[in-house]
PDB file of C-alpha atoms and ligand atoms in Angstrom:
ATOM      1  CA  UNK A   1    -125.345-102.103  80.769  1.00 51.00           C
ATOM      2  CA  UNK A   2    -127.320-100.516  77.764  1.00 56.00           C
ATOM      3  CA  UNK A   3    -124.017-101.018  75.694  1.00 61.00           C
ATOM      4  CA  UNK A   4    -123.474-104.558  76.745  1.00 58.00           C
ATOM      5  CA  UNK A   5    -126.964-105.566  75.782  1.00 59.00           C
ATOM      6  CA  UNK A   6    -126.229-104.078  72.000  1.00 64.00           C
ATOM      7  CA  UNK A   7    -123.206-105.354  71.883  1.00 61.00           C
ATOM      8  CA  UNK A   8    -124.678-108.945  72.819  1.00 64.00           C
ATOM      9  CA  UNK A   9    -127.987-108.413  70.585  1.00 60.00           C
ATOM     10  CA  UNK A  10    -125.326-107.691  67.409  1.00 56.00           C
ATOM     11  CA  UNK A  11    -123.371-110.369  68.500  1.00 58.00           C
ATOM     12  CA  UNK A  12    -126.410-112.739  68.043  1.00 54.00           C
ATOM     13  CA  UNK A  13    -127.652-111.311  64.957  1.00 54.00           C
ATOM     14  CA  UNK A  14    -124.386-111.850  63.501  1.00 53.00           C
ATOM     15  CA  UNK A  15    -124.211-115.367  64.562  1.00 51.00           C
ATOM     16  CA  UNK A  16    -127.936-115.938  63.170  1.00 50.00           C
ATOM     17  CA  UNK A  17    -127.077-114.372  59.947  1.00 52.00           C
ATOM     18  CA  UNK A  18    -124.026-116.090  59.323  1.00 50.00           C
ATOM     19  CA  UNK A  19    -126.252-119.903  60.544  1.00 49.00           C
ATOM     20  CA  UNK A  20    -128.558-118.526  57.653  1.00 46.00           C
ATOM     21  CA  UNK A  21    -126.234-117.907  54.760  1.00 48.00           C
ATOM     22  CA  UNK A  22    -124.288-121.234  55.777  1.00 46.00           C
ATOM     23  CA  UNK A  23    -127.467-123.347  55.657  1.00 47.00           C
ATOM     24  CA  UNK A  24    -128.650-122.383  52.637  1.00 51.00           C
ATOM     25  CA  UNK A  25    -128.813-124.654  49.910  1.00 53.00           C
ATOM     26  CA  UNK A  26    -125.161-125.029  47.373  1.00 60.00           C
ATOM     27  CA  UNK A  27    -125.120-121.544  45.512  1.00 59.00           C
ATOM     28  CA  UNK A  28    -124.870-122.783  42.026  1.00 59.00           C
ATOM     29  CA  UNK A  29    -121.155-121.384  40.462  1.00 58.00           C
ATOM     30  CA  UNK A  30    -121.201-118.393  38.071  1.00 53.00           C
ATOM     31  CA  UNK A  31    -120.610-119.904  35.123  1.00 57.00           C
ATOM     32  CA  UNK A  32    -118.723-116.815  33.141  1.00 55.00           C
ATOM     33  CA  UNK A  33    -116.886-115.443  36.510  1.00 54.00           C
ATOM     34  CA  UNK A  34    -114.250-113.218  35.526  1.00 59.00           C
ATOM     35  CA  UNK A  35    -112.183-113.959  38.707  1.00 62.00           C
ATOM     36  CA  UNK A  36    -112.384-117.837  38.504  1.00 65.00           C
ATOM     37  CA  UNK A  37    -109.070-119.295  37.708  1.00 63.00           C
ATOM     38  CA  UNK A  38    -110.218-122.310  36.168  1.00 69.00           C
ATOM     39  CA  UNK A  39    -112.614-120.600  33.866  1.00 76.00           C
ATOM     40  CA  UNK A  40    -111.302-120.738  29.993  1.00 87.00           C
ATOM     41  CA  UNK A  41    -110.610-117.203  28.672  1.00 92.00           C
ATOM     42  CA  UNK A  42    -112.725-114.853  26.348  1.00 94.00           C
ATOM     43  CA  UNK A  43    -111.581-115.426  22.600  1.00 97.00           C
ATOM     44  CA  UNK A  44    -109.553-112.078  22.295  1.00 98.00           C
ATOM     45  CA  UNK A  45    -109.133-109.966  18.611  1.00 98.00           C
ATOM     46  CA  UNK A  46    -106.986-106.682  18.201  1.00 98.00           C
ATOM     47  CA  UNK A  47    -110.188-104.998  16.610  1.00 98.00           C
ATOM     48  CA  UNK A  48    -112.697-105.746  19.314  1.00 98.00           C
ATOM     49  CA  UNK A  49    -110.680-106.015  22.589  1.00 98.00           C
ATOM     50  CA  UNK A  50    -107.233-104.484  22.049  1.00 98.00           C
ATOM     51  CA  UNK A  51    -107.460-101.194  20.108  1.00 98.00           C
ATOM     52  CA  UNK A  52    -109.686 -99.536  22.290  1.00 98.00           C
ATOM     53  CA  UNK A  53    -107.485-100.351  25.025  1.00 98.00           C
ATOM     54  CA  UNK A  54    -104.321 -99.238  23.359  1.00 98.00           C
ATOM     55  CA  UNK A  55    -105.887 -95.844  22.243  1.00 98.00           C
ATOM     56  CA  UNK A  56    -107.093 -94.556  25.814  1.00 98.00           C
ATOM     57  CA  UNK A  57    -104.140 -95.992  27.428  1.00 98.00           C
ATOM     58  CA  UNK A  58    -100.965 -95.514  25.150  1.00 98.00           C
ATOM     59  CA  UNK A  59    -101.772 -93.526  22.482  1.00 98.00           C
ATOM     60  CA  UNK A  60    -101.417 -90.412  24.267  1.00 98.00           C
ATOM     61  CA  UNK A  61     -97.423 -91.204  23.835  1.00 98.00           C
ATOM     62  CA  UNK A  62     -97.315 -94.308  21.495  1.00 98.00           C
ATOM     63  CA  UNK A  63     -98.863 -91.975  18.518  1.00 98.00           C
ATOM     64  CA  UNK A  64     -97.419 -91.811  15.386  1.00 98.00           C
ATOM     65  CA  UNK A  65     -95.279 -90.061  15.742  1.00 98.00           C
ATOM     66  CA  UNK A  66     -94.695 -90.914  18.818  1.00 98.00           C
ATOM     67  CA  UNK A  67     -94.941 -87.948  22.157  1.00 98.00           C
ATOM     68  CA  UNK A  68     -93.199 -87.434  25.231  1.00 98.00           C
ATOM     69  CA  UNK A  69     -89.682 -89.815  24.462  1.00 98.00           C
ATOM     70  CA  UNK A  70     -91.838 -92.952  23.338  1.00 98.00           C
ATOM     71  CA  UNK A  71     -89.851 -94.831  21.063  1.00 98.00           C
ATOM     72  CA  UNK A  72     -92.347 -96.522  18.939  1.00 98.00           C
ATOM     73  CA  UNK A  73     -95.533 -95.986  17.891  1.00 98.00           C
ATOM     74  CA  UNK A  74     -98.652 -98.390  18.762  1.00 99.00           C
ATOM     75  CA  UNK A  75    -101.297 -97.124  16.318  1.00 98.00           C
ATOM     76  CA  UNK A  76    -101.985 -99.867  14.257  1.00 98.00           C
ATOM     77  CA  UNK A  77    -102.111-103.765  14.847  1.00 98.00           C
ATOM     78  CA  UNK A  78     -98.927-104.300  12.866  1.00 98.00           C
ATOM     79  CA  UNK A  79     -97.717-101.663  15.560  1.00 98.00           C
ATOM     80  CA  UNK A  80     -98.363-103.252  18.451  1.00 99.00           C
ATOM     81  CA  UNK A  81     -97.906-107.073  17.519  1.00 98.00           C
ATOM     82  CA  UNK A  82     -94.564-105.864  16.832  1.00 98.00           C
ATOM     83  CA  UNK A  83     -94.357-104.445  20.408  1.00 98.00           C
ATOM     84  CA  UNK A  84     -95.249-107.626  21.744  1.00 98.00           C
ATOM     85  CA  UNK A  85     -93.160-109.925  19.836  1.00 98.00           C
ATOM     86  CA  UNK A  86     -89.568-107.549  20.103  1.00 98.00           C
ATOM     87  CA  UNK A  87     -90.564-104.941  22.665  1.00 98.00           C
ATOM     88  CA  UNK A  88     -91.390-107.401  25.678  1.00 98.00           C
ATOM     89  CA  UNK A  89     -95.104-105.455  25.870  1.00 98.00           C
ATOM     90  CA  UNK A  90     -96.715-108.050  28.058  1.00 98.00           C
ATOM     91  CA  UNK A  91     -93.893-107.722  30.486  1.00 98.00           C
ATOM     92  CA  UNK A  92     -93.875-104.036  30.378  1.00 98.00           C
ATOM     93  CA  UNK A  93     -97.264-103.604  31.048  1.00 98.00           C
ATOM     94  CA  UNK A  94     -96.925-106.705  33.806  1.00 98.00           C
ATOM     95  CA  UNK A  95     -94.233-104.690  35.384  1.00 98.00           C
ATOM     96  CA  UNK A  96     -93.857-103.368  38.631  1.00 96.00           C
ATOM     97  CA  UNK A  97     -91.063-101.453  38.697  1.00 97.00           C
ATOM     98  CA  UNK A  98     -90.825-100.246  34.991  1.00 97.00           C
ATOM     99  CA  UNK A  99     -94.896-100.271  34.650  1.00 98.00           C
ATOM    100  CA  UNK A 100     -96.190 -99.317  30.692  1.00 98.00           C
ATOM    101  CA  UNK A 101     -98.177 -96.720  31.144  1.00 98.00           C
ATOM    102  CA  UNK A 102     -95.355 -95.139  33.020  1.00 98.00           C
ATOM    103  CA  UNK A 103     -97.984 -93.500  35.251  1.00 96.00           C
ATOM    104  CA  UNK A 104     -99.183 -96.888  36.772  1.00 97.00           C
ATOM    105  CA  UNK A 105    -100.097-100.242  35.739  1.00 98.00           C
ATOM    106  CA  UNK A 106    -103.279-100.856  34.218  1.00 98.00           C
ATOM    107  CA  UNK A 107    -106.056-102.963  36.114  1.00 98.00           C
ATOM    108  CA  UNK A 108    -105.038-106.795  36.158  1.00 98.00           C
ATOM    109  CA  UNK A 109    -108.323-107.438  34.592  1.00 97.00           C
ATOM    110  CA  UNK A 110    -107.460-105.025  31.545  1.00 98.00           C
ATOM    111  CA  UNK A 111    -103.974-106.565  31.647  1.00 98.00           C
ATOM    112  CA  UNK A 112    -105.346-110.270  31.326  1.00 98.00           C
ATOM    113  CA  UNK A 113    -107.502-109.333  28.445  1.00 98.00           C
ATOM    114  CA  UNK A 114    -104.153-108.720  26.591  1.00 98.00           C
ATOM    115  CA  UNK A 115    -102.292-111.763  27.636  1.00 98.00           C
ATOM    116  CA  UNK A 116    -105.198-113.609  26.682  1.00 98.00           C
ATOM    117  CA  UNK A 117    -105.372-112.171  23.378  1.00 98.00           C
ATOM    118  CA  UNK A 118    -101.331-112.637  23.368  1.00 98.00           C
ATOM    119  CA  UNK A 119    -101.713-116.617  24.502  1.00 98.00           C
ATOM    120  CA  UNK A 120    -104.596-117.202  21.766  1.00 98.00           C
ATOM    121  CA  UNK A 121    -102.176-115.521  18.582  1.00 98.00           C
ATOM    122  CA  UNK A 122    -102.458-112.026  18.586  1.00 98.00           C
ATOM    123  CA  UNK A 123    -106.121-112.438  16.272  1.00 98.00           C
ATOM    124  CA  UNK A 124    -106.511-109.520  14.408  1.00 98.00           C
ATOM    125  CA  UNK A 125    -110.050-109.790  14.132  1.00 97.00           C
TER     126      UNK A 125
HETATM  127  C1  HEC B 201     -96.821 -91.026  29.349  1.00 93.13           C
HETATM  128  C2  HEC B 201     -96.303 -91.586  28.110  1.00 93.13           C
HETATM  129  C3  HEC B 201     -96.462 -93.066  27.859  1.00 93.13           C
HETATM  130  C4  HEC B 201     -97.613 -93.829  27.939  1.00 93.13           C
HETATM  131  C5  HEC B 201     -99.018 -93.367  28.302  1.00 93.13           C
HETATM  132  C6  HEC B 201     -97.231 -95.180  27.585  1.00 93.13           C
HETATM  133  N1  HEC B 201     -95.900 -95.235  27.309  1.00 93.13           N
HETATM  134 FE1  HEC B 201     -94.859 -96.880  26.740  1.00 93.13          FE
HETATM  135  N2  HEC B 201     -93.112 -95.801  26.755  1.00 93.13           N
HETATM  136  C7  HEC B 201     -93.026 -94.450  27.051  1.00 93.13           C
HETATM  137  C8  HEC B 201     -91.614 -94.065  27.067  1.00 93.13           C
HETATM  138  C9  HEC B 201     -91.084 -92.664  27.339  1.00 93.13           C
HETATM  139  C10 HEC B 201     -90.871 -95.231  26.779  1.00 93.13           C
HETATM  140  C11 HEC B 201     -89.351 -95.379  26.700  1.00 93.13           C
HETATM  141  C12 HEC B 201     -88.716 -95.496  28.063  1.00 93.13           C
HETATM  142  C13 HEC B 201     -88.990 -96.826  28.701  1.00 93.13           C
HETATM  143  O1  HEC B 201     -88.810 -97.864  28.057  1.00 93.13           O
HETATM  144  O2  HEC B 201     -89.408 -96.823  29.871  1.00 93.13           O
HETATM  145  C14 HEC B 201     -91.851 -96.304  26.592  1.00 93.13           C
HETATM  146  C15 HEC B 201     -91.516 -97.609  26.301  1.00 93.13           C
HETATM  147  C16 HEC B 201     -92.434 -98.617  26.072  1.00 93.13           C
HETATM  148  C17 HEC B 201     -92.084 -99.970  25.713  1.00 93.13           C
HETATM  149  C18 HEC B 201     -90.671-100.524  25.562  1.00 93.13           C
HETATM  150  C19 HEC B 201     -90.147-100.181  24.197  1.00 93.13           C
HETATM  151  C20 HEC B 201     -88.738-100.700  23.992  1.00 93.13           C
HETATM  152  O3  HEC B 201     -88.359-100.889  22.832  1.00 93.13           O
HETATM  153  O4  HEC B 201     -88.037-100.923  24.980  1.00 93.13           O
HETATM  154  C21 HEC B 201     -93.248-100.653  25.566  1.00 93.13           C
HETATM  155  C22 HEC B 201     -93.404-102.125  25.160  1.00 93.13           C
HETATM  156  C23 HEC B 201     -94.322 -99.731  25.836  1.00 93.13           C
HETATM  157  N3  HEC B 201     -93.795 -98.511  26.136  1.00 93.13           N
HETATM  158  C24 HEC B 201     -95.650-100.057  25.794  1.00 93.13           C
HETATM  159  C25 HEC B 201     -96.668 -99.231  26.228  1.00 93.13           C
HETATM  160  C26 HEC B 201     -98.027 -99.647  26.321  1.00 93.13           C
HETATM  161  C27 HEC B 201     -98.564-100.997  25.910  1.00 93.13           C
HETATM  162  C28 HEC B 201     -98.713 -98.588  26.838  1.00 93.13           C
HETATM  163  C29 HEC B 201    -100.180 -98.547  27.197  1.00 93.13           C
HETATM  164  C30 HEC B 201    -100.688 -99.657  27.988  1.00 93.13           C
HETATM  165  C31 HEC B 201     -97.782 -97.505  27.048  1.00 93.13           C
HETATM  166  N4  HEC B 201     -96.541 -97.934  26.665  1.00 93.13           N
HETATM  167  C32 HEC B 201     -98.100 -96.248  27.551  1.00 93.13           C
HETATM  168  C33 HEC B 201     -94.057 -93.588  27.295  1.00 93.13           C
HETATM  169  C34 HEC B 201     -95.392 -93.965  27.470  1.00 93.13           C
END
């Protein structure tokens, strides 16, 4: 009987919170959320955004010269906007199956910081 009783008195508090949130007045929208689709994107550069996430990500094999059977290195921005426009980076890092780093692919948040940066020009700085 005791368990009934909780399980009715959680029941009802759920109910009561949930009649709370849903009446409350329109939550105004975030106005710089990350995950919103219809948001426009950060302005990207290779000096601020994309060399930091080169180095602790790729660098460890992408060096120059390159480690570990890499075949090119991605030290510098000339480096790596050649990557993207004849070594199908975006897709590499995008992929599933053949993920860059090998290991696993990055966060999609990290990844759309680069595609961003890749949509807007490759900006150096
Ligand atoms: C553990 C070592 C390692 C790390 C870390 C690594 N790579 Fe690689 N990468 C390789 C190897 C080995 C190859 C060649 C074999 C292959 O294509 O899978 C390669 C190939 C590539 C290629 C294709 C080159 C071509 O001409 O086909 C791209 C693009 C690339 N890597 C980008 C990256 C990027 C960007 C990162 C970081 C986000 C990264 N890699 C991290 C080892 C690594």
């Amino acid at each position: 009987m005791k368990k009934l009783l909780s399980g009715a008195m959680l029941t009802l508090m759920l109910i009561l919170s949930s009649c709370s949130k849903s009446s409350d007045p329109e939550e105004m929208p975030d106005p710089v959320s990350d995950d919103d689709p219809m948001a426009m994107p950060m302005p990207r550069n290779y000096e601020a955004d994309i060399k930091a996430i080169i180095e602790s990500n790729c660098l460890s094999c992408h060096s120059n010269p390159p480690v570990n059977n890499a075949p090119m290195s991605l030290e510098t921005y000339d480096d790596v906007k050649n990557a993207v426009e004849t070594r199908s980076l975006l897709a590499r890092i995008n992929s599933s199956s053949n993920p860059m780093p090998p290991q696993g692919r990055l966060p999609a948040n990290t990844r759309q910081i680069i595609e961003d940066w890749i949509d807007q020009g490759l900006p150096e700085n």
